[in-house]
Amino acid sequence: MENSASGSFLRNRRLESFLETKSGPNVRETQKIPSKQVIARQRPNKTDAFVDDDGWIPTLISCVRIVTCYLAMIVTTFIWAIIMLMLLPWPSQRVRQGNIYGHVTGRLLMWIFGNPLKIEGTEFSNERAIYICNHASPIDIFLIMWLTPTGTVGIAKKEIIWYPLFGQLYVLANHLRIDRSDPSTAIKSMKKAVQAVKKHGLSLIVFPEGTRSKNGRLLPFKKGFVHLAIESGLPIVPIILTGTHLAWRKGSLHVRPAPISVKYLPPIKTDSWTADNINDYIKMVHDIYVENLPEAQKPISTDDTKNSSRS
């Protein structure tokens, strides 16, 4: 009995030794995995990896892409400038051609940049509405040029006319400008803009933050888009942009191939809005953005939402 037990014990020991010998390399490989995981945690994730890659090769590729985009924009701007000069007596046709220019140029530039792009909610992209969009990168402009429907005009500060190429075509396309030198002048400009929108059956595109975010985080909203909605009665279609601040940072000339997402949300009806509740409407729309943006683009503090009513 003892011999049988001893034999069984020895066979088990030899089997364990055999299994340990066979699985030795796998065990060593398994032991290496945690160290790789630690390194992976220290490295940026898939999106951030593009952002932090400042080597000379990615920088050179970025410079080539930017120069190519600029040259492409010169060509398309020159072509559509001639078309719009021929259409000077017909402002509505210039608006339409301005949109076609934006569709062609915006899509071409995004193709040159080569960022992976995901677009959602396109069933809401052909409404006659006030389209609003968070703003954190120059790429936002190209996306909006491409993705807003024909018959949409922008509202920009009057100084846009001095922007090379784009500014002059913006004016030729009969898009709207406002004088923001003082509040009363800005309100008068807004009323003129609304009259033009009603007269010609146009849509609007507005950046409600009023400026570009430096770090991609949502800024407080200005009151202008709410005034436009109340005066025009048009619904508001929020457009959520994510990742553009990683692809092209403010003040940088390095474009990185970070993934970008564009999401249209369902229209928000405004026909019952009144001037007495402007701050409530601003907070409501701002909260919608906070809910739909990733953590890295949400406001650092909830105070940002409260501050939005001060502007």
Coordinates of C-alpha atoms in Angstrom, one line a residue:
M1 CA 0.0 0.0 0.0
E2 CA 2.9 2.3 0.9
N3 CA 4.7 1.4 -2.3
S4 CA 1.6 2.2 -4.3
A5 CA 1.2 5.5 -2.5
S6 CA 4.9 6.3 -3.0
G7 CA 4.7 5.4 -6.7
S8 CA 1.7 7.6 -7.1
F9 CA 3.4 10.5 -5.3
L10 CA 6.5 10.2 -7.5
R11 CA 4.5 10.0 -10.7
N12 CA 2.6 13.2 -9.6
R13 CA 5.9 14.9 -8.9
R14 CA 7.3 13.9 -12.3
L15 CA 4.1 15.2 -13.9
E16 CA 4.3 18.5 -12.1
S17 CA 8.0 18.8 -13.1
F18 CA 7.1 18.0 -16.7
L19 CA 4.3 20.6 -16.8
E20 CA 6.5 23.3 -15.2
T21 CA 9.2 22.6 -17.7
K22 CA 6.8 22.9 -20.6
S23 CA 5.0 25.9 -19.3
G24 CA 8.2 27.7 -18.2
P25 CA 8.4 30.1 -21.2
N26 CA 4.7 30.9 -20.9
V27 CA 5.1 31.7 -17.2
R28 CA 8.0 34.0 -18.0
E29 CA 6.0 35.7 -20.7
T30 CA 3.0 36.0 -18.3
Q31 CA 5.3 37.7 -15.8
K32 CA 6.3 40.2 -18.4
I33 CA 2.7 41.3 -19.1
P34 CA 2.2 43.4 -16.0
S35 CA 5.3 45.4 -16.8
K36 CA 3.9 46.0 -20.3
Q37 CA 0.6 47.0 -18.8
V38 CA 2.4 49.5 -16.6
I39 CA 4.1 51.0 -19.6
A40 CA 0.8 51.1 -21.5
R41 CA -0.8 53.0 -18.6
Q42 CA 2.1 55.5 -18.7
R43 CA 1.7 56.0 -22.4
P44 CA -1.3 57.9 -23.8
N45 CA -4.3 56.0 -25.1
K46 CA -4.9 55.5 -28.8
T47 CA -6.2 59.0 -29.3
D48 CA -3.6 60.8 -27.1
A49 CA -0.8 58.9 -28.7
F50 CA -1.2 61.0 -31.8
V51 CA -1.2 64.2 -29.8
D52 CA 2.0 63.6 -28.0
D53 CA 4.0 62.4 -31.0
D54 CA 6.2 65.5 -31.7
G55 CA 8.9 63.7 -33.5
W56 CA 10.4 65.3 -36.6
I57 CA 8.8 62.9 -39.1
P58 CA 5.2 63.5 -37.9
T59 CA 5.9 67.2 -37.7
L60 CA 7.2 67.2 -41.3
I61 CA 4.2 65.2 -42.5
S62 CA 2.0 67.8 -40.7
C63 CA 3.7 70.7 -42.4
V64 CA 3.3 69.1 -45.8
R65 CA -0.4 68.6 -45.1
I66 CA -0.9 72.2 -44.0
V67 CA 0.9 73.6 -47.0
T68 CA -1.1 71.2 -49.3
C69 CA -4.4 72.4 -47.6
Y70 CA -3.4 76.0 -48.0
L71 CA -2.6 75.5 -51.7
A72 CA -5.9 73.6 -52.2
M73 CA -7.8 76.4 -50.5
I74 CA -6.1 79.0 -52.7
V75 CA -7.3 77.1 -55.8
T76 CA -10.9 76.6 -54.6
T77 CA -11.2 80.1 -53.3
F78 CA -10.0 81.6 -56.6
I79 CA -12.5 79.5 -58.5
W80 CA -15.5 80.4 -56.3
A81 CA -14.4 84.1 -56.1
I82 CA -14.8 84.3 -59.8
I83 CA -18.2 82.6 -59.6
M84 CA -19.4 84.9 -56.9
L85 CA -18.2 88.0 -58.6
M86 CA -20.3 87.0 -61.6
L87 CA -23.3 86.5 -59.2
L88 CA -23.0 89.9 -57.4
P89 CA -26.6 91.0 -58.4
W90 CA -28.0 87.8 -56.9
P91 CA -27.2 87.5 -53.2
S92 CA -29.2 84.3 -52.6
Q93 CA -27.2 82.5 -55.3
R94 CA -24.0 83.7 -53.7
V95 CA -25.1 82.2 -50.4
R96 CA -25.8 78.9 -52.2
Q97 CA -22.4 79.0 -54.0
G98 CA -20.7 79.8 -50.7
N99 CA -22.2 76.6 -49.2
I100 CA -21.1 74.6 -52.2
Y101 CA -17.6 76.1 -51.9
G102 CA -17.7 75.0 -48.2
H103 CA -18.8 71.5 -49.0
V104 CA -16.1 71.0 -51.6
T105 CA -13.3 72.8 -49.7
G106 CA -14.1 71.5 -46.3
R107 CA -14.3 67.9 -47.4
L108 CA -11.1 68.2 -49.5
L109 CA -9.2 69.7 -46.5
M110 CA -10.4 67.0 -44.2
W111 CA -9.3 64.3 -46.7
I112 CA -5.9 65.9 -46.9
F113 CA -5.6 65.9 -43.1
G114 CA -6.6 62.2 -43.0
N115 CA -8.1 62.1 -39.6
P116 CA -10.4 59.1 -38.9
L117 CA -13.9 60.7 -38.9
K118 CA -17.2 59.4 -37.4
I119 CA -20.4 61.2 -38.2
E120 CA -23.7 60.5 -36.4
G121 CA -27.2 61.9 -36.4
T122 CA -27.1 63.0 -40.1
E123 CA -30.9 62.7 -40.2
F124 CA -30.9 66.0 -38.3
S125 CA -28.4 67.7 -40.6
N126 CA -30.9 69.1 -43.2
E127 CA -33.2 71.0 -41.0
R128 CA -33.8 74.7 -41.5
A129 CA -32.4 75.7 -38.1
I130 CA -29.8 77.5 -36.0
Y131 CA -26.9 75.1 -35.9
I132 CA -24.6 75.5 -32.9
C133 CA -21.2 73.9 -32.4
N134 CA -18.5 73.8 -29.7
H135 CA -15.3 75.3 -30.9
A136 CA -11.8 74.1 -29.9
S137 CA -9.7 73.9 -33.1
P138 CA -9.3 75.4 -36.6
I139 CA -10.5 72.0 -37.9
D140 CA -14.0 72.9 -36.6
I141 CA -14.2 75.5 -39.3
F142 CA -13.5 73.0 -42.1
L143 CA -16.0 70.5 -40.7
I144 CA -18.7 73.1 -40.4
M145 CA -18.0 74.3 -44.0
W146 CA -18.5 70.8 -45.2
L147 CA -21.3 69.5 -43.0
T148 CA -23.8 72.4 -42.8
P149 CA -26.7 72.2 -45.4
T150 CA -27.0 74.5 -48.4
G151 CA -28.8 77.7 -47.4
T152 CA -26.8 78.1 -44.2
V153 CA -25.0 81.4 -43.4
G154 CA -22.5 82.1 -40.6
I155 CA -22.4 85.0 -38.2
A156 CA -18.9 86.3 -37.5
K157 CA -17.3 89.4 -36.2
K158 CA -16.9 92.1 -38.8
E159 CA -13.1 91.9 -38.7
I160 CA -13.3 88.5 -40.5
I161 CA -12.9 90.4 -43.8
W162 CA -9.2 90.8 -43.0
Y163 CA -8.6 87.0 -42.8
P164 CA -6.6 86.1 -45.9
L165 CA -8.6 84.3 -48.6
F166 CA -11.4 83.0 -46.3
G167 CA -12.5 86.4 -45.1
Q168 CA -12.9 88.0 -48.5
L169 CA -14.9 85.0 -49.8
Y170 CA -17.0 85.0 -46.6
V171 CA -18.1 88.5 -47.5
L172 CA -18.7 87.7 -51.2
A173 CA -20.8 84.7 -50.1
N174 CA -23.1 87.1 -48.4
H175 CA -22.6 85.6 -44.9
L176 CA -23.4 87.8 -42.0
R177 CA -21.1 90.0 -39.9
I178 CA -21.8 91.7 -36.6
D179 CA -20.1 94.6 -34.9
R180 CA -19.2 93.5 -31.4
S181 CA -17.6 96.8 -30.4
D182 CA -20.4 97.4 -27.9
P183 CA -23.5 95.6 -26.8
S184 CA -26.1 98.0 -28.4
T185 CA -24.3 97.8 -31.7
A186 CA -24.1 94.0 -31.5
I187 CA -27.9 93.8 -30.8
K188 CA -28.6 95.9 -33.9
S189 CA -26.4 93.7 -36.0
M190 CA -28.2 90.6 -34.6
K191 CA -31.6 92.1 -35.6
K192 CA -30.4 92.8 -39.1
A193 CA -29.1 89.2 -39.3
V194 CA -32.5 87.8 -38.3
Q195 CA -34.2 90.0 -40.9
A196 CA -31.9 88.5 -43.6
V197 CA -32.5 85.0 -42.3
K198 CA -36.3 85.4 -42.4
K199 CA -36.3 87.2 -45.8
H200 CA -34.3 84.6 -47.6
G201 CA -35.4 81.5 -45.6
L202 CA -31.8 80.8 -44.4
S203 CA -30.3 78.6 -41.7
L204 CA -27.6 79.9 -39.3
I205 CA -24.4 78.4 -37.9
V206 CA -23.1 79.8 -34.6
F207 CA -20.3 79.0 -32.2
P208 CA -22.2 79.8 -28.9
E209 CA -19.0 80.0 -26.8
G210 CA -18.0 83.1 -28.8
T211 CA -14.3 82.1 -29.0
R212 CA -12.2 79.0 -29.4
S213 CA -11.4 76.9 -26.3
K214 CA -7.6 76.6 -25.6
N215 CA -7.8 73.1 -24.1
G216 CA -10.8 71.6 -25.7
R217 CA -13.0 72.0 -22.6
L218 CA -16.4 73.6 -23.1
L219 CA -16.6 77.3 -22.3
P220 CA -19.6 79.3 -21.1
F221 CA -22.1 80.1 -23.8
K222 CA -22.9 83.7 -24.9
K223 CA -26.5 84.9 -25.2
G224 CA -26.4 85.6 -28.9
F225 CA -27.7 82.3 -30.2
V226 CA -30.7 82.4 -27.8
H227 CA -31.6 85.9 -29.0
L228 CA -31.4 84.7 -32.6
A229 CA -33.6 81.7 -31.8
I230 CA -36.2 83.9 -30.1
E231 CA -36.3 86.5 -32.9
S232 CA -36.3 83.9 -35.7
G233 CA -38.3 81.1 -34.1
L234 CA -36.0 78.6 -35.7
P235 CA -35.1 75.4 -33.8
I236 CA -31.6 74.8 -32.5
V237 CA -29.6 71.8 -33.7
P238 CA -26.6 71.1 -31.5
I239 CA -23.5 69.7 -33.2
I240 CA -21.1 68.0 -30.8
L241 CA -17.5 67.9 -32.0
T242 CA -15.0 65.7 -30.1
G243 CA -11.3 65.1 -30.7
T244 CA -10.7 68.2 -32.9
H245 CA -8.7 69.8 -30.0
L246 CA -6.4 66.9 -30.1
A247 CA -6.0 66.9 -33.9
W248 CA -5.1 70.6 -34.1
R249 CA -4.4 72.5 -30.9
K250 CA -5.0 76.3 -30.6
G251 CA -1.8 78.1 -31.5
S252 CA -0.1 75.1 -33.0
L253 CA 0.9 74.3 -36.6
H254 CA 1.1 70.5 -35.9
V255 CA -1.9 68.6 -37.1
R256 CA -2.1 65.1 -35.6
P257 CA -4.2 62.2 -36.9
A258 CA -6.4 62.0 -33.8
P259 CA -9.9 60.5 -34.4
I260 CA -12.7 63.0 -34.7
S261 CA -16.4 62.6 -34.0
V262 CA -19.3 64.7 -35.2
K263 CA -22.7 64.2 -33.8
Y264 CA -25.9 66.0 -34.6
L265 CA -28.5 66.0 -31.9
P266 CA -32.3 66.3 -32.4
P267 CA -33.6 69.8 -32.9
I268 CA -34.6 71.9 -29.9
K269 CA -37.9 73.8 -30.5
T270 CA -37.7 77.5 -29.6
D271 CA -41.0 78.9 -30.9
S272 CA -42.3 79.2 -27.3
W273 CA -39.1 80.8 -25.9
T274 CA -39.4 84.3 -24.3
A275 CA -36.8 86.9 -23.4
D276 CA -37.6 86.5 -19.7
N277 CA -35.9 83.1 -19.5
I278 CA -32.8 83.6 -21.6
N279 CA -30.4 82.4 -18.8
D280 CA -32.5 79.2 -18.3
Y281 CA -32.3 78.4 -22.1
I282 CA -28.6 78.9 -22.1
K283 CA -28.1 76.6 -19.1
M284 CA -30.3 74.0 -20.7
V285 CA -28.4 73.9 -24.0
H286 CA -25.1 74.1 -22.2
D287 CA -26.1 71.1 -20.0
I288 CA -26.9 69.1 -23.2
Y289 CA -23.3 69.6 -24.4
V290 CA -21.9 68.7 -21.0
E291 CA -23.9 65.4 -21.1
N292 CA -22.7 64.5 -24.6
L293 CA -19.0 65.5 -24.5
P294 CA -16.3 63.1 -23.2
E295 CA -14.8 63.8 -19.8
A296 CA -11.8 65.5 -21.2
Q297 CA -13.9 68.1 -22.9
K298 CA -16.3 68.9 -20.1
P299 CA -15.9 72.1 -18.1
I300 CA -13.5 71.8 -15.2
S301 CA -16.1 73.3 -12.9
T302 CA -19.8 73.6 -12.9
D303 CA -19.3 77.3 -12.3
D304 CA -18.6 77.6 -16.0
T305 CA -22.3 77.0 -16.6
K306 CA -23.3 79.6 -14.1
N307 CA -20.8 82.1 -15.6
S308 CA -22.4 81.6 -19.0
S309 CA -25.3 83.9 -18.0
R310 CA -22.9 86.8 -17.4
S311 CA -21.9 87.3 -21.0

